[in-house]
CSV table of C-alpha atoms and ligand atoms in Angstrom, one decimal:
chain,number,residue,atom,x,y,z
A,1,UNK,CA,96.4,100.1,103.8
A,2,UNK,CA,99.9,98.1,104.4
A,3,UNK,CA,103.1,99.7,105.0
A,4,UNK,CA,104.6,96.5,103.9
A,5,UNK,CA,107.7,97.8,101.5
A,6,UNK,CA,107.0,101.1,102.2
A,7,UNK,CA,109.1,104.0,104.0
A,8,UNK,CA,107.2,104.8,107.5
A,9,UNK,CA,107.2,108.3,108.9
A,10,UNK,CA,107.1,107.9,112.6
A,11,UNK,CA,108.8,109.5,115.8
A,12,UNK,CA,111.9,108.6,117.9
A,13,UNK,CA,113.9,109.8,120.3
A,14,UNK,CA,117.6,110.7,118.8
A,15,UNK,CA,120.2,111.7,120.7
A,16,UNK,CA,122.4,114.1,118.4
A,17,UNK,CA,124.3,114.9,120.8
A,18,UNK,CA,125.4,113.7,124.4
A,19,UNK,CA,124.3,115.1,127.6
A,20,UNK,CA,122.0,116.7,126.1
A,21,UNK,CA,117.9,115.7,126.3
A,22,UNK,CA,116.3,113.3,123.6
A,23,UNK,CA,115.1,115.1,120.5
A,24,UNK,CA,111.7,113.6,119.7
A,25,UNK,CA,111.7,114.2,116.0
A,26,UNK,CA,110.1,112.6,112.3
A,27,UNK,CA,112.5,109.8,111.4
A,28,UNK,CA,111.6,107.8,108.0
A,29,UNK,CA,112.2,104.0,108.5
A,30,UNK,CA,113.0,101.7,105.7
A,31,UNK,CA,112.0,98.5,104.8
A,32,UNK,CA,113.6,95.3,105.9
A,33,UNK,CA,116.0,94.1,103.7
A,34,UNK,CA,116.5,90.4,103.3
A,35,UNK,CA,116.7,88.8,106.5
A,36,UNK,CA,115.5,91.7,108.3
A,37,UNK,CA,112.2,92.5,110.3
A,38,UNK,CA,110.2,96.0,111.3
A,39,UNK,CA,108.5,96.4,114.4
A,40,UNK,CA,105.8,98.3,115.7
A,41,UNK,CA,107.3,99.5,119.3
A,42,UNK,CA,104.4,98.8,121.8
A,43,UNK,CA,106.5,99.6,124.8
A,44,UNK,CA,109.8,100.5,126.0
A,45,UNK,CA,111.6,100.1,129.4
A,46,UNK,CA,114.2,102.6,130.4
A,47,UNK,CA,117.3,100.9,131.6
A,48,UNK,CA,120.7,102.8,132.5
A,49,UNK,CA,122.5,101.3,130.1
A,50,UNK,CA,120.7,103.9,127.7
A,51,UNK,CA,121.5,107.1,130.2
A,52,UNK,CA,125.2,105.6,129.6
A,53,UNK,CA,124.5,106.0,126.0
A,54,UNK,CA,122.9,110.1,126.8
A,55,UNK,CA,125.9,110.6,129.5
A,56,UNK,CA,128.4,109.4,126.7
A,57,UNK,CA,130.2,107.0,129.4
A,58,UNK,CA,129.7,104.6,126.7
A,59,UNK,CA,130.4,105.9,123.1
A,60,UNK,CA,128.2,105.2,120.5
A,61,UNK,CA,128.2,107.2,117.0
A,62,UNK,CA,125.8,109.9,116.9
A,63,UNK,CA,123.2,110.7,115.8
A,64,UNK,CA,121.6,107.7,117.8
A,65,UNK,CA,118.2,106.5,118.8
A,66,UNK,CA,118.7,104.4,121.8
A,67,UNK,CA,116.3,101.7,123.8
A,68,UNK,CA,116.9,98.4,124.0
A,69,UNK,CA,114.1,96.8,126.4
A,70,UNK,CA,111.2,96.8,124.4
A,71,UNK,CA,108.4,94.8,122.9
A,72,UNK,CA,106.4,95.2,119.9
A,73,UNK,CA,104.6,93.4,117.2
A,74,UNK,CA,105.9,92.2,113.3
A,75,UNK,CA,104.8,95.1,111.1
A,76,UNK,CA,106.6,93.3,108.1
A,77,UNK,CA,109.3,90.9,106.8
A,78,UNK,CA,112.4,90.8,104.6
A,79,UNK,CA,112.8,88.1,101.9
A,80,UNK,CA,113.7,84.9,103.8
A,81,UNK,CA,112.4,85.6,107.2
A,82,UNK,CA,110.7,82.6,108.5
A,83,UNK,CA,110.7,83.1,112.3
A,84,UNK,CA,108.1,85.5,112.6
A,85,UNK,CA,105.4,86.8,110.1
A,86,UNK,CA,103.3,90.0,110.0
A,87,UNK,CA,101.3,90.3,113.6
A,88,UNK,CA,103.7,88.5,115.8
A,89,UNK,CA,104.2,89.7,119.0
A,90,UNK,CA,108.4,89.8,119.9
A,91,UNK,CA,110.9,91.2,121.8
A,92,UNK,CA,114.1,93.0,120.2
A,93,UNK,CA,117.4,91.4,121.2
A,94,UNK,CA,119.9,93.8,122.7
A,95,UNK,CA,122.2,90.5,122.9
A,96,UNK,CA,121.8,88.6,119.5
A,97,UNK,CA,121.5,84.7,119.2
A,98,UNK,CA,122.3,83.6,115.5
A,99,UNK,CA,123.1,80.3,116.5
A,100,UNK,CA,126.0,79.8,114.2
A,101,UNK,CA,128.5,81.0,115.7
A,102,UNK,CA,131.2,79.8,118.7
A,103,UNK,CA,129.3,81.6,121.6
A,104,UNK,CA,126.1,80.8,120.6
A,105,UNK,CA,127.1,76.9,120.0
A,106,UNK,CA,128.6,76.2,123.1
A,107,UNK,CA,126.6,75.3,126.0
A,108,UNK,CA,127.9,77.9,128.6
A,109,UNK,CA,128.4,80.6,126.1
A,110,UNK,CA,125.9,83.9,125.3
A,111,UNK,CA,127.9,86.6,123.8
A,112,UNK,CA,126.9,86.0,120.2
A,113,UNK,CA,129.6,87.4,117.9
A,114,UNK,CA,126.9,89.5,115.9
A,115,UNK,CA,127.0,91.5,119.2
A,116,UNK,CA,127.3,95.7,118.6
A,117,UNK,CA,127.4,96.2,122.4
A,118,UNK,CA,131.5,96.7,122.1
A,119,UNK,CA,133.4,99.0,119.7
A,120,UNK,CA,129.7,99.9,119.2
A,121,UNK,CA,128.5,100.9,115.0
A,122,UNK,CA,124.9,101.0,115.4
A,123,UNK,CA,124.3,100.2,111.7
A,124,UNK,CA,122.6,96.8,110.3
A,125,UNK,CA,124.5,94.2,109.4
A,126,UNK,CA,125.5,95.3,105.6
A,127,UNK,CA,126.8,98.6,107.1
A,128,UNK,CA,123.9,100.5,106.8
A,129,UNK,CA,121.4,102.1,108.7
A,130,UNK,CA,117.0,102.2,108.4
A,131,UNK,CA,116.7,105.3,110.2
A,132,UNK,CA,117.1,108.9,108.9
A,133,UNK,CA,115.8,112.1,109.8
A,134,UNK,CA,116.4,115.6,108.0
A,135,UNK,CA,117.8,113.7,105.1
A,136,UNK,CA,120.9,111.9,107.3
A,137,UNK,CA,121.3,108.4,108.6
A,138,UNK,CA,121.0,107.5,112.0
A,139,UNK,CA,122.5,105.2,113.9
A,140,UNK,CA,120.7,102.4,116.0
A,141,UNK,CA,121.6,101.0,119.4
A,142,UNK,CA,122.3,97.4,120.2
A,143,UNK,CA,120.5,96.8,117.1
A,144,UNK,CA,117.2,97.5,118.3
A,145,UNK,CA,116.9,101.0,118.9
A,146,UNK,CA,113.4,100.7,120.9
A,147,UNK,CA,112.6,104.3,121.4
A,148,UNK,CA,111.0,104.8,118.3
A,149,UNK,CA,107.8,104.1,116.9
A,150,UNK,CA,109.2,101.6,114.2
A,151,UNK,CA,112.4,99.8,114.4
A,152,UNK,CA,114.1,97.4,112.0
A,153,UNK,CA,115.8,94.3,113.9
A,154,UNK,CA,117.8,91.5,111.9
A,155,UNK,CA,116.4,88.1,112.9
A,156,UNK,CA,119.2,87.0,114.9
A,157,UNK,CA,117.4,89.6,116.9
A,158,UNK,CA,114.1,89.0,117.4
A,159,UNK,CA,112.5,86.6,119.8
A,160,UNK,CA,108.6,85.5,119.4
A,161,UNK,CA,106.6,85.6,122.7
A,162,UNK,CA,103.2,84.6,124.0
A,163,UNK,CA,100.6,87.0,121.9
A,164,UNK,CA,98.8,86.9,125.6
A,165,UNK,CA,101.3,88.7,127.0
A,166,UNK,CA,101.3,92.6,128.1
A,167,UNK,CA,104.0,94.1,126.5
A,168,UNK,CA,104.0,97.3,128.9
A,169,UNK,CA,105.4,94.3,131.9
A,170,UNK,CA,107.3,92.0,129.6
A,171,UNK,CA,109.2,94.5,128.1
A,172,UNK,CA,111.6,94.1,130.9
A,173,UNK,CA,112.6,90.7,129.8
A,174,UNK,CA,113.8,92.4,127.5
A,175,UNK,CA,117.1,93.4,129.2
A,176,UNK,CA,116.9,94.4,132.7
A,177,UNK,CA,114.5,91.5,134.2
A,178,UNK,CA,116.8,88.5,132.6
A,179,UNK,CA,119.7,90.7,133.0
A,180,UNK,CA,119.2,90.3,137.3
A,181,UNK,CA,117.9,87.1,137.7
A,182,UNK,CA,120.2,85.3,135.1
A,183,UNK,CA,122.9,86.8,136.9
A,184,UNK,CA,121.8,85.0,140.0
A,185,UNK,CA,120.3,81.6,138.8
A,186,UNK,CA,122.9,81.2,135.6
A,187,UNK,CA,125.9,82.9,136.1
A,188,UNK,CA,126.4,83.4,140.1
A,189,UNK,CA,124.4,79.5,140.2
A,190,UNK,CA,123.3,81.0,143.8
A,191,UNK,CA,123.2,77.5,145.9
A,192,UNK,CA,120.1,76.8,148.8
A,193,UNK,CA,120.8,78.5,152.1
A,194,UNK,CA,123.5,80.8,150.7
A,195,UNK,CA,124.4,83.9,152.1
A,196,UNK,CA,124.4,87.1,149.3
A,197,UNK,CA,125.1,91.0,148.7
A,198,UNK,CA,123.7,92.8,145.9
A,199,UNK,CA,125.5,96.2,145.6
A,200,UNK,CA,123.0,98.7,143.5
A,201,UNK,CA,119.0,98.2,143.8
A,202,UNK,CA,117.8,100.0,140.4
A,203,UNK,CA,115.7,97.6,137.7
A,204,UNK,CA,118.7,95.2,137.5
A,205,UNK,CA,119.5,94.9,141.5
A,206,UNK,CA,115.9,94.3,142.6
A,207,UNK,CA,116.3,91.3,139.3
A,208,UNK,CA,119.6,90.2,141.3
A,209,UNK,CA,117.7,90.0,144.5
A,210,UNK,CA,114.6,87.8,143.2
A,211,UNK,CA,117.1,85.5,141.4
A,212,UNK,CA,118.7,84.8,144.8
A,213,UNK,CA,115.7,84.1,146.7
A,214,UNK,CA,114.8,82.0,143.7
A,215,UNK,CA,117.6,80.1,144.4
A,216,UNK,CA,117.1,79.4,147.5
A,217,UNK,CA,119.5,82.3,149.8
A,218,UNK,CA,119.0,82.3,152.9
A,219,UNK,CA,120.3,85.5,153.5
A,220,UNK,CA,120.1,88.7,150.8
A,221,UNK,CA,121.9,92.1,151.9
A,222,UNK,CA,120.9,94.7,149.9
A,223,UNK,CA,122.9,97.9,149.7
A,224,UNK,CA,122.3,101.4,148.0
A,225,UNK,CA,122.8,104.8,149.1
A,226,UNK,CA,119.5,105.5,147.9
A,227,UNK,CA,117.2,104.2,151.0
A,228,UNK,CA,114.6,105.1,149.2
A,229,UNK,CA,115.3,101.5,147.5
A,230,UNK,CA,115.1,99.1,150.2
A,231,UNK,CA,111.0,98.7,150.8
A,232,UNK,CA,111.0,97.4,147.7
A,233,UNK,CA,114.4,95.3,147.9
A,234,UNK,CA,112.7,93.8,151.0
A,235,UNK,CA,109.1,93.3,149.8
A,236,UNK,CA,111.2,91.1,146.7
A,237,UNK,CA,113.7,89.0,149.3
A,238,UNK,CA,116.4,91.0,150.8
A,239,UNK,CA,116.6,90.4,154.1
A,240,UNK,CA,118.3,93.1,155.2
A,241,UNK,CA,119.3,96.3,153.6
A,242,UNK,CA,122.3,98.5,154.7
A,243,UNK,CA,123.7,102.3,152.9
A,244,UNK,CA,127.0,103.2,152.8
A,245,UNK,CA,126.6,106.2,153.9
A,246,UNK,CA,125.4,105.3,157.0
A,247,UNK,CA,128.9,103.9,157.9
A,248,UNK,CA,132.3,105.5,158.6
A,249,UNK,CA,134.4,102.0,157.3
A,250,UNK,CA,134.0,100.6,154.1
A,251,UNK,CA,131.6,98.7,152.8
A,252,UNK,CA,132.9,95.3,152.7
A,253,UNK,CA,134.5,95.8,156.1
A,254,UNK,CA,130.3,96.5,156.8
A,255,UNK,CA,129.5,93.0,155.3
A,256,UNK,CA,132.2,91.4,156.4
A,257,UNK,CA,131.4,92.3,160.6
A,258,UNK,CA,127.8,91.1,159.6
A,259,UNK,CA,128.8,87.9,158.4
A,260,UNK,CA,131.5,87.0,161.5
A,261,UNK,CA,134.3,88.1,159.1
A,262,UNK,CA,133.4,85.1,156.4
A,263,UNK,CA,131.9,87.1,153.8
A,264,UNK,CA,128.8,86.2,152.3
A,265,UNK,CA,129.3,83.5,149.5
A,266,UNK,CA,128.0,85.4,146.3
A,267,UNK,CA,128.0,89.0,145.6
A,268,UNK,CA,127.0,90.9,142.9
A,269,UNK,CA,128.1,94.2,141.8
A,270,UNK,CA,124.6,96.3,139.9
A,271,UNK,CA,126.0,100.1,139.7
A,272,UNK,CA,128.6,99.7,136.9
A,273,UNK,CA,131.4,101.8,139.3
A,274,UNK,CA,135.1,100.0,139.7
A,275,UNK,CA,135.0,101.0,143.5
A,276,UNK,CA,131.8,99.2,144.2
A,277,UNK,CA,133.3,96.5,142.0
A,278,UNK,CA,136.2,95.8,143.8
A,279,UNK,CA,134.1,96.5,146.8
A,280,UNK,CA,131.6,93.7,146.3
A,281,UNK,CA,134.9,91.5,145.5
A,282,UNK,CA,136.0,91.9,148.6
A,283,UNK,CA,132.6,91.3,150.3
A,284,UNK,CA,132.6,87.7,149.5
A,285,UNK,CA,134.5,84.6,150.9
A,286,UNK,CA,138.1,85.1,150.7
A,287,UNK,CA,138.5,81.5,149.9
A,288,UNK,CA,134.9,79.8,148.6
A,289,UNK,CA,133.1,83.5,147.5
A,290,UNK,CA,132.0,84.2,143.5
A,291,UNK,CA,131.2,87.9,142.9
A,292,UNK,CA,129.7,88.7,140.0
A,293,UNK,CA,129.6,92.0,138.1
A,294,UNK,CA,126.5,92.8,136.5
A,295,UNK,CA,127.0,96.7,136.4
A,296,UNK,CA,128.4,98.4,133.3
A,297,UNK,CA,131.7,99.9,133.2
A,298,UNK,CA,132.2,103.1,131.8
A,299,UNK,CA,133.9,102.7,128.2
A,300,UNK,CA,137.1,104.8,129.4
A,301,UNK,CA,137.6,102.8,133.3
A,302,UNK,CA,140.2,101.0,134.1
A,303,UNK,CA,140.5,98.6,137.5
A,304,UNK,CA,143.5,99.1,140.2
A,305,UNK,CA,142.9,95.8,142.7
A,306,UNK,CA,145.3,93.7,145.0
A,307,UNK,CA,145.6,89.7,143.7
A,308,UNK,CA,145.6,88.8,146.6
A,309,UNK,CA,142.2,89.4,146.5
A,310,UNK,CA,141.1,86.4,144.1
A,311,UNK,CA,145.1,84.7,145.2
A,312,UNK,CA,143.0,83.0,148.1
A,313,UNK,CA,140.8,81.5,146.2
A,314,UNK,CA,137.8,84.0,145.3
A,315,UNK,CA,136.0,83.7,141.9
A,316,UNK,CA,135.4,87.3,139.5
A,317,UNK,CA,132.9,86.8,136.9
A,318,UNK,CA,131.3,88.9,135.0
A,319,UNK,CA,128.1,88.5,133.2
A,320,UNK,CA,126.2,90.1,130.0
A,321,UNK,CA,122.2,89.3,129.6
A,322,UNK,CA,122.7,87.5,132.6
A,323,UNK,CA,124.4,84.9,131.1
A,324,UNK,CA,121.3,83.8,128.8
A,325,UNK,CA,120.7,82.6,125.8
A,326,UNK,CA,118.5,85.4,124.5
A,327,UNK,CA,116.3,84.1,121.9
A,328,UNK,CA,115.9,80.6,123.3
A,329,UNK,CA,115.6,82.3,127.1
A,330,UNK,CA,113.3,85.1,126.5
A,331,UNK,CA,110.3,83.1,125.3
A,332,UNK,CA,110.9,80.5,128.2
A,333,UNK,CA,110.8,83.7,130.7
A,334,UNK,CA,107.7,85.2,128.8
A,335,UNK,CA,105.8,82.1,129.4
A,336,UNK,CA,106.9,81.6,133.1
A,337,UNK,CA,105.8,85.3,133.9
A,338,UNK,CA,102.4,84.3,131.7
A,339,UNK,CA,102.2,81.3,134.9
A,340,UNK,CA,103.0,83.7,137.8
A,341,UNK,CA,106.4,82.1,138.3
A,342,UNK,CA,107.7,85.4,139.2
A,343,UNK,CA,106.5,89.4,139.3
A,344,UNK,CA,107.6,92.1,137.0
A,345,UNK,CA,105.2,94.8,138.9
A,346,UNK,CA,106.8,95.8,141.3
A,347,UNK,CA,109.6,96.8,139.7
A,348,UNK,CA,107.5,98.9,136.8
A,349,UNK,CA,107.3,102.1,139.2
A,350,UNK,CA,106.0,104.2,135.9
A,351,UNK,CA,104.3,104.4,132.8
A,352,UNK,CA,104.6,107.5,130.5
A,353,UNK,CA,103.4,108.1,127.2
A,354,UNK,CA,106.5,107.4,124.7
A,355,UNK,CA,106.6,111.4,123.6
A,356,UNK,CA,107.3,111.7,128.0
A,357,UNK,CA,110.8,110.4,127.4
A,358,UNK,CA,112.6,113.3,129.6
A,359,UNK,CA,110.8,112.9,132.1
A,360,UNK,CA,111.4,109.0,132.3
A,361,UNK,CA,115.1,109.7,132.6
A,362,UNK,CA,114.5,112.3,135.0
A,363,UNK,CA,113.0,110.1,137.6
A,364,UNK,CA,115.9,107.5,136.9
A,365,UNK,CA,118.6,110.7,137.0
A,366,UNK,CA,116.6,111.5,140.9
A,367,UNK,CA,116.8,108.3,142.0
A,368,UNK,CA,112.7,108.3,142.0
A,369,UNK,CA,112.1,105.4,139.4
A,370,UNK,CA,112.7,102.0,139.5
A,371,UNK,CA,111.4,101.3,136.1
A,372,UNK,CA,109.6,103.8,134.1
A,373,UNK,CA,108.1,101.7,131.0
A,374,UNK,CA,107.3,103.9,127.6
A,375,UNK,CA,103.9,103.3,126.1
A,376,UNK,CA,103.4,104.1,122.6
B,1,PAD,P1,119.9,102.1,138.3
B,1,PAD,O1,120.5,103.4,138.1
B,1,PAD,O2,118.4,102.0,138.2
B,1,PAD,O3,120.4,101.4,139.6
B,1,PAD,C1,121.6,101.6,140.2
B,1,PAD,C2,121.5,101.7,141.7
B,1,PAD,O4,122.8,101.9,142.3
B,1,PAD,C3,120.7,102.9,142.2
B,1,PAD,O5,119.7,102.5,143.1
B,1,PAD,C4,121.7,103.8,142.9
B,1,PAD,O6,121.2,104.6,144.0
B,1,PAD,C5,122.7,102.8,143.3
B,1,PAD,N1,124.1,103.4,143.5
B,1,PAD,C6,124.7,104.3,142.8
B,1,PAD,N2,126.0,104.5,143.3
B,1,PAD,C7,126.1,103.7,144.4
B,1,PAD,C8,127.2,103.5,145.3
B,1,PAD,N3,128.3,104.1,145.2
B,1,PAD,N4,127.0,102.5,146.3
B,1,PAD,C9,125.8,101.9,146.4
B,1,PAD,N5,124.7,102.1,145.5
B,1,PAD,C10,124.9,103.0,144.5
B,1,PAD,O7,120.5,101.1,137.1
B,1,PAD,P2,120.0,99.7,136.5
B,1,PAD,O8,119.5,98.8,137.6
B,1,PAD,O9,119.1,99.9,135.3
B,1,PAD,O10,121.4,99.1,136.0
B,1,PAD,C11,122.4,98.9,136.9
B,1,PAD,C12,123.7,98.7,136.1
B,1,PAD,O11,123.6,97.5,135.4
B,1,PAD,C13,124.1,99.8,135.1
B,1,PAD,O12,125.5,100.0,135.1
B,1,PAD,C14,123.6,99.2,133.8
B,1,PAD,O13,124.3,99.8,132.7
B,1,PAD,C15,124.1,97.7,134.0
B,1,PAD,C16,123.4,96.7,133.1
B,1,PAD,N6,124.2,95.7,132.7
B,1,PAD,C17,123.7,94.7,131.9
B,1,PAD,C18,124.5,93.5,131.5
B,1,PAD,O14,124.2,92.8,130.6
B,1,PAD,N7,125.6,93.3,132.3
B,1,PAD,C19,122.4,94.8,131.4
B,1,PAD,C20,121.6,95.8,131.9
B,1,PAD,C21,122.1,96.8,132.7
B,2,ZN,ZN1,119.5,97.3,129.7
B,3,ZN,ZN1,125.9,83.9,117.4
């Protein structure tokens, strides 16, 4: 029988309030209005972005359902959808692409102006949420909201993919793949035979790391105090793999003695802290070195750092989605994984059932996960 126009009963995970676990509860899900599209969630990364959500470091409006790495399939349309139709397989756009606006027009820009990532409302775009449970509305998260068994994207933020292709791996495209290896190939543009750092190797990091030896590096340090991390981080291209901990200086006095005092030319902060920030700043070339933060800040930081660090001539950039276009990048990505251009398995360390979704964050919050992918 079709659910088209009807109100689904499913489950999510709400967070009602923060640091506090998910609540899986019933949540009804409405319609799509015009414009609008309902998914069937088949799987879900878990990215830190959404234990940012759970910790409260970034402040959304509660009651939320978070997840924003997913991929599912078109349970049914809104009037005017044309994109996708009933049965299509798609991935949810944390970062929308609605192709009208100033971002989304110009050649170098991403950061589509439909965006909810800042001065977040988690409603659709008429103000309004799909989602409610025990009679009150609940918010969504990047306007996807992938940790529940139905979701309602606008089209701005949906992207078609390959029906081939195994949503439980290319879920990760989703956000935390593209999220690394844009940062490497689009936004640091990571040259042949170029040295690199890559501070932080969770999901994102270990992306960072097979972006650079993408590119070409010649020479990828990876650095965690987890060392747990680096088998992995060297299996994927770094060539070397140092912990903080391990040293009494700082950090980028580390990579600077490694690299005869020059720095290495790109580095890229993956943690979202201000002190590894300004540390992987000052990791690269004084004069010739791009550092690239990748790493989320929390909502409330602020950044204390010297000029003279970028006065000689050092380039800070950050990036968001890696610096892709999200709806004209994700299929392209989807079909290169579908040709074996580059490996998502290695980074999925687990698979739970979707009504597991402590225990995911768990193993991310004890440093035992890399990715742990939902199935539902
Ligand atoms: P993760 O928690 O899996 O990885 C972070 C890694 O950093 C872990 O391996 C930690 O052990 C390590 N770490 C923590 N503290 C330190 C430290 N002081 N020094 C060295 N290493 C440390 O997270 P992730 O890979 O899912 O995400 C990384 C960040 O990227 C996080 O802040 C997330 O919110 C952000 C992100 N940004 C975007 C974007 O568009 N810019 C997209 C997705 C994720
Ligand atoms: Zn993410
Ligand atoms: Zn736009």
């Amino acid at each position: 029988m079709s659910t088209a126009g009807k109100v689904i009963k499913c489950k999510a995970a709400i967070v009602w309030e923060t640091k506090k676990p998910f609540s899986i509860e019933e949540i009804e899900v409405a319609p799509p209005k015009a414009h609008e599209v309902r998914v069937k969630m088949l799987a879900t990364g878990i990215c830190r972005t959404d234990d940012h959500i759970l910790s409260g470091s970034i402040k959304a409006n509660l009651p939320v359902i978070p997840g924003h790495e997913g991929c599912g399939v078109v349970e049914s349309v809104g009037e005017g959808v044309t994109i996708v139709k009933p049965g299509d397989k798609v991935i949810p756009l944390c970062l929308p692409q609605c192709g009208k606006c100033r971002p989304c027009k110009h050649p170098e820009g991403n950061l589509c102006e439909k965006t909810d990532f800042f001065d977040i409302k988690g409603v659709m775009y008429d103000g309004t949420s799909r989602f409610s449970c025990k009679g009150k509305p609940v918010h969504n998260f990047a306007g996807t909201s992938t940790f529940s068994e139905y979701t309602v994207l606008h089209e701005d933020s949906v992207a078609k993919i390959d029906p081939a292709a195994p949503p439980e791996k290319v879920c990760l495209i989703g956000c935390g793949f593209s999220t690394g290896y844009g940062a490497a190939l689009k936004t640091g543009k990571v040259k042949p035979g170029s040295s690199c750092a890559v501070f932080g190797l969770g999901g994102v990091g270990l992306s960072v790391v097979m972006g650079c030896k993408a590119a070409g590096a010649s020479r990828i340090i990876g650095i965690d105090i987890n060392k747990n991390k680096f088998p992995l981080a060297k299996e994927l291209g770094a060539t070397e793999c140092i912990s903080p901990l391990d040293y009494k200086k700082p950090i980028n006095e580390v990579v600077l003695d490694m690299t005869d005092g020059d720095g290495v030319d790109y580095s890229f902060e993956v943690i979202g802290r201000p002190d590894t920030m300004i540390a992987a700043l000052a990791s690269c070339n004084l004069n010739y070195g791009t550092s690239v933060v990748v790493g989320a800040p929390p909502s409330a930081a602020d950044i204390t750092f010297s000029p003279a660090l970028i006065f000689t001539g050092r380039t800070w950039k950050g990036t968001i989605f890696g610096g892709l276009k999200s709806k004209h990048d994700i299929p392209k990505l989807v079909s290169e994984f579908m040709e074996k251009k580059f490996v998502l398995d290695p980074l999925i360390t687990h698979v739970l059932p979707f009504h597991q979704i402590n225990r995911g964050f768990e193993l991310l919050h004890k440093g035992e996960s890399i990715r742990c992918v939902l199935v539902f």
